[in-house]
Amino acid sequence: MFVQQLEPVADSLSLSALVAALPLVTVLVLLGGVRMRAHYAGPIGLAVAVLVAWLPYGMPVGQTLSSAAQGAVFGLFPIMWIVVNALWVYRMTVRTGHFDVLRRSFGRFSDDPRVQALVIAFCFGALLEALAGFGAPVAICSVMLVALGFDPVRAAVVALVANTAPVAFGAMATPVVTLAQVTGEPLDSVASVVGRQTPLLALVVPLLLVALVDGRRGLRETWGPALACGIAFAVAQFTVSNYLSVQLADIAAALIGAVALVAVPAARRPAEGRVRAAALTGVRGDDLDGDDLDRDDPRPEVLRAYAPYALIVAVFSIAQIGPVKELLAKATRTFDWPFLDVAAPDGKPVGGNVFSLPLLATGGTLVLVAGAATAVVLRVAVRDALREWAATVRELRHAILTVTSVLALAYVMNLSGQAAGIGHLVAAAGAGLAFLSPVLGWFGVAVSGSDTSANALFGALQVTAARESGLSPDLLAAANSSGGVLGKMISPQNLTIACAAVGLKGREGDLLRKVLPWSLALLLVMCLIVVAQSSFLLGWMLP
């Protein structure tokens, strides 16, 4: 058995944490500073994590490699499994021409790219996050924006930034459910606090999206629709998460936010040609006269264009029905991961020794089922559908390498004790714990790309630190998840998914430099919210 150490470097928690941060720092510097391609930076970061685990942290080589293998498998299934199948559905719609029909349908609602960003990236992306998560919203929404004419970089940035407010309740509230399980706190208590933090982000993010699309002019001209959408989303997310159903919080918020946006007359106002040109293609407005947004499509073709996404919603909704959910769960295989026997510093075995493989009850398999139904509805021959799936895998080969290496890095850091050392350093902040608590969640998601993983890693630590410092355990547990959602946009795996979706191969570093300032700025806002909620300023917000 390997027992994790918190202070292996000179018996100093601070020095040990600095050494433990080397793998993540390496990846971020290579991406953002050196501009190295992610499928090279990921394996290099993994090599650094292995060396740190082996040398200063003393993890046996065999167990280090075994933990890396487990992370790589998790990267393939379920994460890349859902991304591959989601993009496969998209490729079939492109092949049949129905994606152009969908693009024209969105374009006829409003030709204003700022409003289109709200409809697609914020509302539709939140719905996808609620049902699937794990990169599907970024992959699908960024592609849809590009199809509407957005510059690929701008489309990817908008999709990444939009994928924040719904994340804590994404994938049918999996992150919050996991948080409650690992902390021992009641689900309703934890979810109610998260539901009083992330809705505050929802008020800001739509305004930020229109600013990203069209700068100050976009904010000045479309603040009304953005604010209406954000307020409706926030109120719905707060109400449903606190009083109705945690699992339905994002579904309700996404739909009600979209309804509120549609109800605002300004959202349907035609955009000026210069707005469309600058925000979408960078060309003169006159050059956009030849687009086909005014083309009328037969109603059956429009229905077929929406069918793939309606099928995704239907399949995921059916999968949440009690008997169906239980039936799918029976196919899950749980077993001891080979060559791995790790104990936490207190001597108790860690959860990573056991691996769970949800063969059917996972987003990727459900999207695959929806994809098969899509092929039937769109009349794609079986041979052609299989060719499109194989082409999708081939297109994503570098993204697959990146995601598997980054998840392998995250698992090595987690199981060797590197991540725990960093967590304990933050937890030792004393009076500053309320401010640093969201930072810990942000760091966990930046490493793993998953709010669920960050909650599993640091949730119990946050509760323990809160009790020792006299703060609310529910507040800091929720802060871990709420801060974590802001690390998703800078996670190497999500950057890679965005680049792969819009054809920006090797441009992950460019995206990182564009989204990092927004990630840090929103993180600062969340830190201040948690501090205020821990004091008399906003303490009244807590249940």
XYZ file of C-alpha atoms in Angstrom:
543
model
C 0.000 0.000 0.000
C 1.177 3.513 -0.866
C 0.228 6.124 1.752
C -0.012 9.692 0.447
C 2.239 12.314 1.986
C 1.278 15.937 2.379
C 4.749 17.345 3.200
C 7.321 15.212 1.350
C 9.540 18.173 0.368
C 11.639 19.353 3.355
C 8.674 18.632 5.657
C 7.121 21.837 4.335
C 3.537 22.033 3.124
C 4.270 25.213 1.141
C 7.297 23.809 -0.698
C 5.514 20.508 -1.319
C 2.513 22.317 -2.798
C 4.753 24.399 -5.062
C 6.415 21.243 -6.379
C 3.008 19.585 -6.758
C 1.808 22.452 -8.955
C 4.613 21.923 -11.483
C 2.641 19.605 -13.838
C -0.260 22.025 -14.275
C 2.040 25.043 -14.521
C 4.044 23.195 -17.183
C 0.953 22.560 -19.313
C -0.356 26.113 -19.000
C 3.029 27.682 -19.793
C 3.529 25.417 -22.802
C 0.059 26.258 -24.104
C -0.137 29.956 -23.308
C 3.518 31.007 -23.340
C 5.366 28.717 -25.726
C 2.260 28.188 -27.901
C 2.944 24.479 -28.108
C 0.169 22.293 -29.479
C -1.938 20.669 -26.807
C -1.303 17.097 -27.944
C 2.377 17.724 -27.223
C 1.920 19.821 -24.062
C -0.393 17.245 -22.466
C 2.040 14.310 -22.573
C 4.907 16.552 -21.409
C 2.812 17.686 -18.436
C 1.982 14.046 -17.735
C 5.691 13.178 -17.728
C 6.326 15.964 -15.196
C 3.459 14.677 -13.014
C 4.898 11.148 -13.104
C 8.344 12.397 -12.088
C 6.945 14.499 -9.234
C 4.838 11.563 -8.013
C 7.773 9.163 -8.203
C 10.626 11.260 -6.802
C 9.537 13.794 -4.159
C 6.196 12.132 -3.355
C 7.601 8.588 -3.298
C 4.828 6.836 -5.212
C 6.061 3.510 -6.650
C 6.568 3.567 -10.401
C 4.095 0.759 -10.987
C 1.301 2.495 -9.094
C 2.144 5.819 -10.716
C 1.787 4.317 -14.195
C -1.358 2.458 -13.141
C -2.969 5.699 -11.937
C -2.029 7.354 -15.238
C -3.637 4.464 -17.122
C -6.834 4.853 -15.117
C -6.973 8.558 -15.966
C -6.403 7.811 -19.651
C -9.227 5.275 -19.661
C -11.527 7.812 -17.987
C -10.504 10.333 -20.650
C -11.573 7.906 -23.356
C -14.711 6.778 -21.577
C -16.881 8.645 -20.773
C -15.384 12.016 -21.776
C -14.227 11.546 -25.373
C -16.979 8.992 -25.877
C -19.580 11.727 -25.555
C -17.583 14.260 -27.609
C -17.086 11.814 -30.483
C -20.755 10.878 -30.605
C -21.933 14.481 -30.268
C -19.760 15.560 -33.201
C -20.873 12.494 -35.130
C -24.472 13.731 -34.894
C -23.312 17.116 -36.155
C -21.426 15.576 -39.093
C -24.538 13.713 -40.205
C -26.546 16.941 -40.187
C -23.857 18.579 -42.300
C -23.778 15.655 -44.716
C -27.523 15.846 -45.310
C -27.638 19.646 -45.486
C -29.877 19.949 -42.425
C -27.314 21.901 -40.460
C -27.664 24.703 -43.021
C -31.424 24.524 -42.515
C -30.930 24.848 -38.760
C -28.528 27.734 -39.267
C -31.061 29.572 -41.416
C -33.774 28.907 -38.844
C -31.705 30.490 -36.070
C -30.720 33.267 -38.432
C -34.365 34.060 -39.225
C -35.157 34.431 -35.529
C -32.511 37.123 -35.388
C -29.667 37.980 -37.717
C -27.961 39.776 -34.829
C -24.875 37.715 -33.878
C -25.055 39.011 -30.318
C -28.533 37.551 -29.883
C -27.493 34.372 -31.695
C -24.672 33.952 -29.164
C -27.224 34.168 -26.336
C -29.632 31.712 -27.953
C -27.051 29.124 -28.944
C -24.097 29.404 -26.555
C -25.976 30.386 -23.388
C -29.483 28.902 -23.596
C -28.997 25.899 -25.894
C -25.545 25.280 -24.406
C -27.067 25.222 -20.910
C -29.617 22.665 -22.069
C -26.854 20.455 -23.467
C -24.877 20.893 -20.246
C -27.932 19.894 -18.235
C -28.408 16.717 -20.235
C -24.907 15.672 -21.231
C -22.053 17.844 -19.969
C -18.462 16.632 -20.402
C -17.600 18.905 -23.331
C -20.715 18.393 -25.449
C -21.994 22.006 -25.084
C -18.669 23.498 -26.155
C -18.312 21.079 -29.057
C -21.815 21.508 -30.460
C -22.412 25.206 -29.766
C -19.081 26.398 -31.162
C -19.768 24.477 -34.380
C -23.252 25.988 -34.652
C -21.857 29.501 -34.232
C -19.265 28.886 -36.943
C -22.038 27.645 -39.225
C -23.816 30.964 -38.671
C -20.705 32.756 -39.864
C -18.804 33.434 -36.627
C -15.052 33.570 -36.779
C -13.843 30.185 -35.384
C -11.767 31.727 -32.585
C -14.618 33.980 -31.480
C -17.096 31.102 -31.665
C -14.869 28.936 -29.463
C -14.302 31.726 -26.922
C -18.037 32.480 -26.701
C -18.878 28.790 -26.238
C -16.219 28.359 -23.530
C -17.250 31.445 -21.565
C -20.952 30.576 -21.834
C -20.288 27.113 -20.388
C -19.990 28.402 -16.808
C -23.254 29.209 -15.005
C -24.938 25.837 -15.759
C -21.939 23.580 -14.996
C -22.555 22.947 -11.272
C -25.992 21.481 -12.077
C -24.863 19.910 -15.356
C -25.211 16.273 -16.413
C -28.396 16.008 -14.325
C -26.711 17.677 -11.306
C -23.910 15.106 -11.139
C -21.332 17.572 -9.681
C -23.617 18.640 -6.821
C -24.763 15.085 -6.112
C -21.120 13.987 -5.964
C -20.322 16.896 -3.652
C -23.033 15.839 -1.225
C -21.825 12.244 -1.286
C -18.176 12.988 -0.517
C -18.891 15.607 2.145
C -21.706 13.811 3.927
C -23.769 17.003 3.812
C -27.456 16.729 2.804
C -27.941 17.185 -0.946
C -30.692 19.759 -0.468
C -28.459 21.862 1.810
C -25.464 21.902 -0.524
C -27.567 22.390 -3.660
C -29.480 25.281 -2.118
C -26.238 27.183 -1.448
C -24.871 26.474 -4.927
C -28.235 27.702 -6.178
C -27.567 31.008 -4.422
C -24.119 31.458 -5.984
C -24.082 30.358 -9.632
C -27.287 32.292 -10.502
C -25.298 35.436 -9.739
C -22.915 34.389 -12.527
C -25.901 33.952 -14.824
C -26.659 37.638 -14.413
C -23.194 38.569 -15.687
C -22.357 35.976 -18.332
C -24.962 37.011 -20.989
C -23.737 40.604 -20.781
C -20.171 39.359 -21.132
C -21.107 37.287 -24.192
C -22.558 40.220 -26.122
C -19.454 42.217 -25.217
C -17.224 39.413 -26.514
C -19.138 39.375 -29.799
C -19.326 43.114 -30.439
C -17.453 45.009 -27.716
C -18.917 48.069 -26.025
C -21.335 48.659 -28.876
C -22.785 45.185 -28.360
C -23.202 45.809 -24.655
C -24.788 49.200 -25.268
C -27.228 47.990 -27.921
C -28.226 44.547 -26.626
C -27.995 44.839 -22.852
C -31.789 44.520 -22.628
C -32.135 41.033 -24.164
C -28.958 39.885 -22.390
C -30.181 41.065 -19.006
C -33.661 39.609 -19.508
C -32.160 36.251 -20.462
C -29.747 36.306 -17.513
C -32.375 37.289 -14.946
C -34.825 34.638 -16.149
C -32.101 31.976 -16.134
C -30.909 33.008 -12.654
C -34.387 33.098 -11.109
C -35.275 29.709 -12.594
C -32.019 28.084 -11.511
C -32.379 29.462 -7.981
C -36.047 28.489 -7.640
C -35.794 24.970 -9.057
C -32.547 24.053 -7.264
C -33.869 25.289 -3.925
C -37.520 24.280 -3.990
C -38.224 21.742 -6.749
C -35.570 19.388 -8.167
C -31.796 19.700 -8.246
C -31.627 17.515 -11.373
C -34.016 19.770 -13.307
C -32.413 23.099 -12.346
C -30.484 23.658 -15.585
C -33.185 22.280 -17.859
C -35.719 24.702 -16.443
C -33.243 27.594 -16.428
C -32.228 27.023 -20.056
C -35.803 26.835 -21.341
C -37.096 29.776 -19.297
C -34.058 31.857 -20.242
C -34.736 31.159 -23.920
C -38.418 32.060 -23.552
C -37.503 35.338 -21.858
C -35.050 36.145 -24.635
C -37.603 35.441 -27.351
C -40.144 37.641 -25.543
C -37.920 40.733 -25.713
C -38.794 42.690 -28.895
C -35.248 44.045 -29.199
C -33.954 40.501 -29.655
C -35.718 40.238 -33.023
C -34.602 43.601 -34.307
C -32.449 43.271 -37.465
C -28.771 43.922 -36.925
C -26.886 46.509 -38.918
C -24.659 45.147 -41.647
C -21.559 46.569 -40.000
C -22.417 44.743 -36.779
C -22.756 41.435 -38.571
C -19.610 41.990 -40.575
C -17.428 42.970 -37.649
C -18.763 40.390 -35.253
C -18.876 37.469 -37.639
C -16.459 37.555 -40.509
C -14.421 40.722 -40.261
C -15.405 41.724 -43.808
C -17.432 44.706 -44.996
C -21.180 44.570 -44.508
C -21.709 44.805 -48.255
C -19.997 41.439 -48.692
C -22.716 39.737 -46.663
C -25.500 40.430 -49.120
C -25.016 37.071 -50.784
C -25.813 34.948 -47.735
C -28.792 32.591 -47.813
C -30.570 33.503 -44.597
C -33.640 34.637 -46.577
C -34.043 31.267 -48.259
C -37.284 29.530 -47.283
C -36.981 25.892 -46.245
C -39.909 23.446 -46.350
C -41.416 22.883 -42.909
C -40.634 19.104 -42.905
C -36.957 19.887 -43.524
C -36.937 22.431 -40.707
C -38.418 19.828 -38.373
C -35.772 17.328 -39.442
C -33.069 19.919 -38.779
C -34.251 20.287 -35.172
C -34.863 16.557 -34.785
C -31.309 15.530 -33.725
C -31.340 17.899 -30.752
C -34.926 17.070 -29.867
C -33.921 13.402 -29.922
C -30.982 14.116 -27.599
C -33.310 15.873 -25.154
C -35.848 13.037 -25.412
C -33.315 10.243 -24.928
C -31.697 11.913 -21.916
C -35.088 12.680 -20.401
C -36.272 9.083 -20.795
C -32.998 7.886 -19.248
C -33.847 9.811 -16.076
C -37.140 7.956 -15.540
C -36.784 5.758 -12.460
C -37.199 2.251 -13.938
C -35.204 3.140 -17.071
C -32.422 4.671 -14.992
C -32.229 1.554 -12.831
C -32.137 -0.692 -15.897
C -29.282 1.302 -17.463
C -27.384 1.297 -14.169
C -27.371 -2.507 -14.124
C -24.872 -2.462 -16.996
C -22.360 -0.473 -14.913
C -19.246 -2.456 -14.039
C -17.303 -1.633 -10.872
C -13.979 -3.309 -10.084
C -10.675 -2.828 -8.292
C -8.220 -1.090 -10.590
C -5.190 -3.374 -11.124
C -1.792 -2.577 -9.565
C -3.248 0.255 -7.493
C -3.415 0.314 -3.682
C -3.395 3.875 -2.360
C -4.309 5.214 1.072
C -4.964 8.798 2.115
C -2.692 10.412 4.725
C -5.064 9.129 7.434
C -4.505 5.544 6.249
C -7.944 5.011 4.716
C -8.079 3.635 1.134
C -8.919 6.275 -1.468
C -11.847 5.964 -3.834
C -9.532 5.861 -6.840
C -8.636 2.240 -6.073
C -12.042 1.306 -7.465
C -13.066 2.073 -11.042
C -16.631 2.353 -12.294
C -17.466 1.808 -15.962
C -21.021 2.984 -16.793
C -21.512 1.244 -20.125
C -25.082 2.429 -20.710
C -25.767 5.067 -18.049
C -23.380 7.589 -19.543
C -23.908 10.591 -21.774
C -21.876 9.224 -24.675
C -23.970 6.062 -25.005
C -27.189 8.054 -24.811
C -25.952 10.431 -27.522
C -25.017 7.363 -29.595
C -28.618 6.134 -29.308
C -29.871 9.588 -30.286
C -27.395 9.561 -33.173
C -28.720 6.244 -34.466
C -32.241 7.667 -34.354
C -30.956 10.799 -36.101
C -29.561 8.683 -38.937
C -33.026 7.199 -39.437
C -34.811 10.559 -39.329
C -32.309 12.214 -41.682
C -32.281 9.129 -43.949
C -28.558 8.486 -43.651
C -27.596 5.017 -44.858
C -25.978 2.710 -42.295
C -22.731 2.581 -44.274
C -22.574 6.359 -44.546
C -23.335 6.798 -40.832
C -20.501 4.413 -39.926
C -18.132 6.265 -42.253
C -19.028 9.550 -40.608
C -18.362 8.052 -37.163
C -14.959 6.769 -38.252
C -14.166 10.135 -39.839
C -15.100 11.845 -36.560
C -12.659 9.672 -34.623
C -9.950 10.386 -37.169
C -10.640 14.124 -36.973
C -10.417 14.059 -33.177
C -7.275 11.904 -32.891
C -5.147 14.756 -31.525
C -7.907 15.848 -29.171
C -8.193 12.263 -27.911
C -4.444 12.208 -27.189
C -4.652 15.533 -25.378
C -7.652 14.651 -23.230
C -6.346 11.227 -22.255
C -2.939 12.653 -21.305
C -4.465 15.511 -19.285
C -6.798 13.142 -17.427
C -3.849 10.820 -16.818
C -1.997 13.841 -15.387
C -4.970 14.668 -13.142
C -5.218 11.113 -11.809
C -1.492 10.953 -11.085
C -1.724 14.245 -9.197
C -4.781 13.063 -7.283
C -3.596 9.587 -6.333
C 0.005 10.538 -5.521
C -1.153 13.210 -3.060
C -0.024 16.227 -5.099
C -3.521 17.687 -5.399
C -4.248 17.003 -1.717
C -1.088 18.874 -0.728
C -2.199 21.917 -2.691
C -5.653 21.619 -1.155
C -4.326 21.495 2.397
C -2.183 24.568 1.757
C -5.278 26.490 0.699
C -7.244 25.088 3.642
C -4.567 26.386 6.018
C -5.360 29.957 4.998
C -7.404 30.536 8.146
C -9.285 33.822 7.893
C -8.692 33.926 4.137
C -10.292 30.536 3.589
C -13.605 31.999 2.417
C -11.769 33.896 -0.331
C -9.529 30.983 -1.362
C -12.192 28.283 -1.216
C -13.492 28.942 -4.780
C -9.867 29.080 -5.974
C -9.382 25.483 -4.856
C -12.383 24.347 -6.884
C -11.172 26.425 -9.847
C -7.789 24.715 -9.657
C -9.371 21.259 -9.487
C -11.461 21.835 -12.593
C -8.543 23.440 -14.448
C -6.592 20.218 -13.909
C -9.336 17.661 -14.502
C -11.801 19.551 -16.708
C -14.644 18.298 -14.521
C -16.537 19.999 -11.706
C -17.541 16.526 -10.564
C -13.893 15.482 -10.218
C -12.965 18.695 -8.399
C -15.825 18.167 -5.947
C -14.801 14.569 -5.354
C -11.217 15.672 -4.781
C -11.626 18.728 -2.552
C -15.211 18.636 -1.254
C -14.498 16.795 2.002
C -11.393 18.910 2.572
C -13.445 22.097 2.263
C -15.943 20.880 4.861
C -13.200 19.868 7.304
C -11.437 23.217 6.915
C -14.730 25.080 7.358
C -15.467 23.361 10.648
C -11.965 24.068 11.938
C -12.246 27.758 11.022
C -15.804 28.265 12.212
C -17.285 28.844 8.738
C -20.370 27.209 7.256
C -19.514 23.750 5.833
C -22.290 24.077 3.254
C -20.929 27.450 2.135
C -17.383 26.252 1.465
C -18.537 22.981 -0.085
C -20.744 24.950 -2.457
C -17.921 27.429 -3.109
C -15.762 24.549 -4.317
C -18.315 23.721 -6.995
C -19.224 27.323 -7.857
C -15.588 28.363 -8.174
C -14.856 25.221 -10.123
C -17.220 26.120 -12.963
C -14.926 29.025 -13.828
C -11.931 26.742 -14.307
C -13.685 24.777 -17.021
C -12.938 27.306 -19.760
C -9.155 27.064 -19.212
C -8.961 23.306 -18.774
C -6.653 21.880 -21.479
C -9.167 19.174 -22.353
C -11.967 21.700 -22.944
C -9.663 23.968 -24.932
C -8.803 20.974 -27.090
C -12.459 20.037 -27.563
C -13.244 23.606 -28.671
C -10.325 23.698 -31.112
C -11.195 20.307 -32.567
C -14.829 21.310 -33.047
C -14.139 24.473 -35.065
C -11.006 23.374 -36.916
C -8.421 25.307 -34.897
C -5.923 22.486 -34.729
C -2.971 23.428 -32.531
C -4.480 26.799 -31.485
C -5.254 25.874 -27.872
C -2.680 28.392 -26.633
C -4.413 31.217 -28.491
C -7.732 30.296 -26.904
C -6.138 30.065 -23.464
C -4.783 33.601 -23.695
C -8.221 34.904 -24.693
C -10.288 33.145 -22.012
C -7.836 33.191 -19.081
C -8.468 36.875 -18.179
C -12.237 36.241 -18.120
C -11.783 33.085 -16.062
C -9.712 34.965 -13.485
C -12.036 37.988 -13.451
C -15.152 35.872 -12.873
C -13.260 33.822 -10.273
C -12.501 37.042 -8.391
C -16.200 37.902 -8.480
C -17.096 34.483 -7.073
C -14.451 34.779 -4.341
C -15.921 38.129 -3.284
C -19.436 36.647 -3.303
C -18.359 33.809 -0.987
C -16.556 36.229 1.337
C -19.664 38.405 1.488
C -21.863 35.356 2.127
C -19.587 34.368 5.011
C -20.156 37.773 6.624
C -23.064 40.050 7.467
C -22.972 41.583 3.962
C -24.629 38.655 2.161
C -24.988 36.200 5.001
C -28.752 36.658 4.755
C -28.645 34.853 1.396
C -27.776 31.526 2.973
C -30.615 29.160 3.921
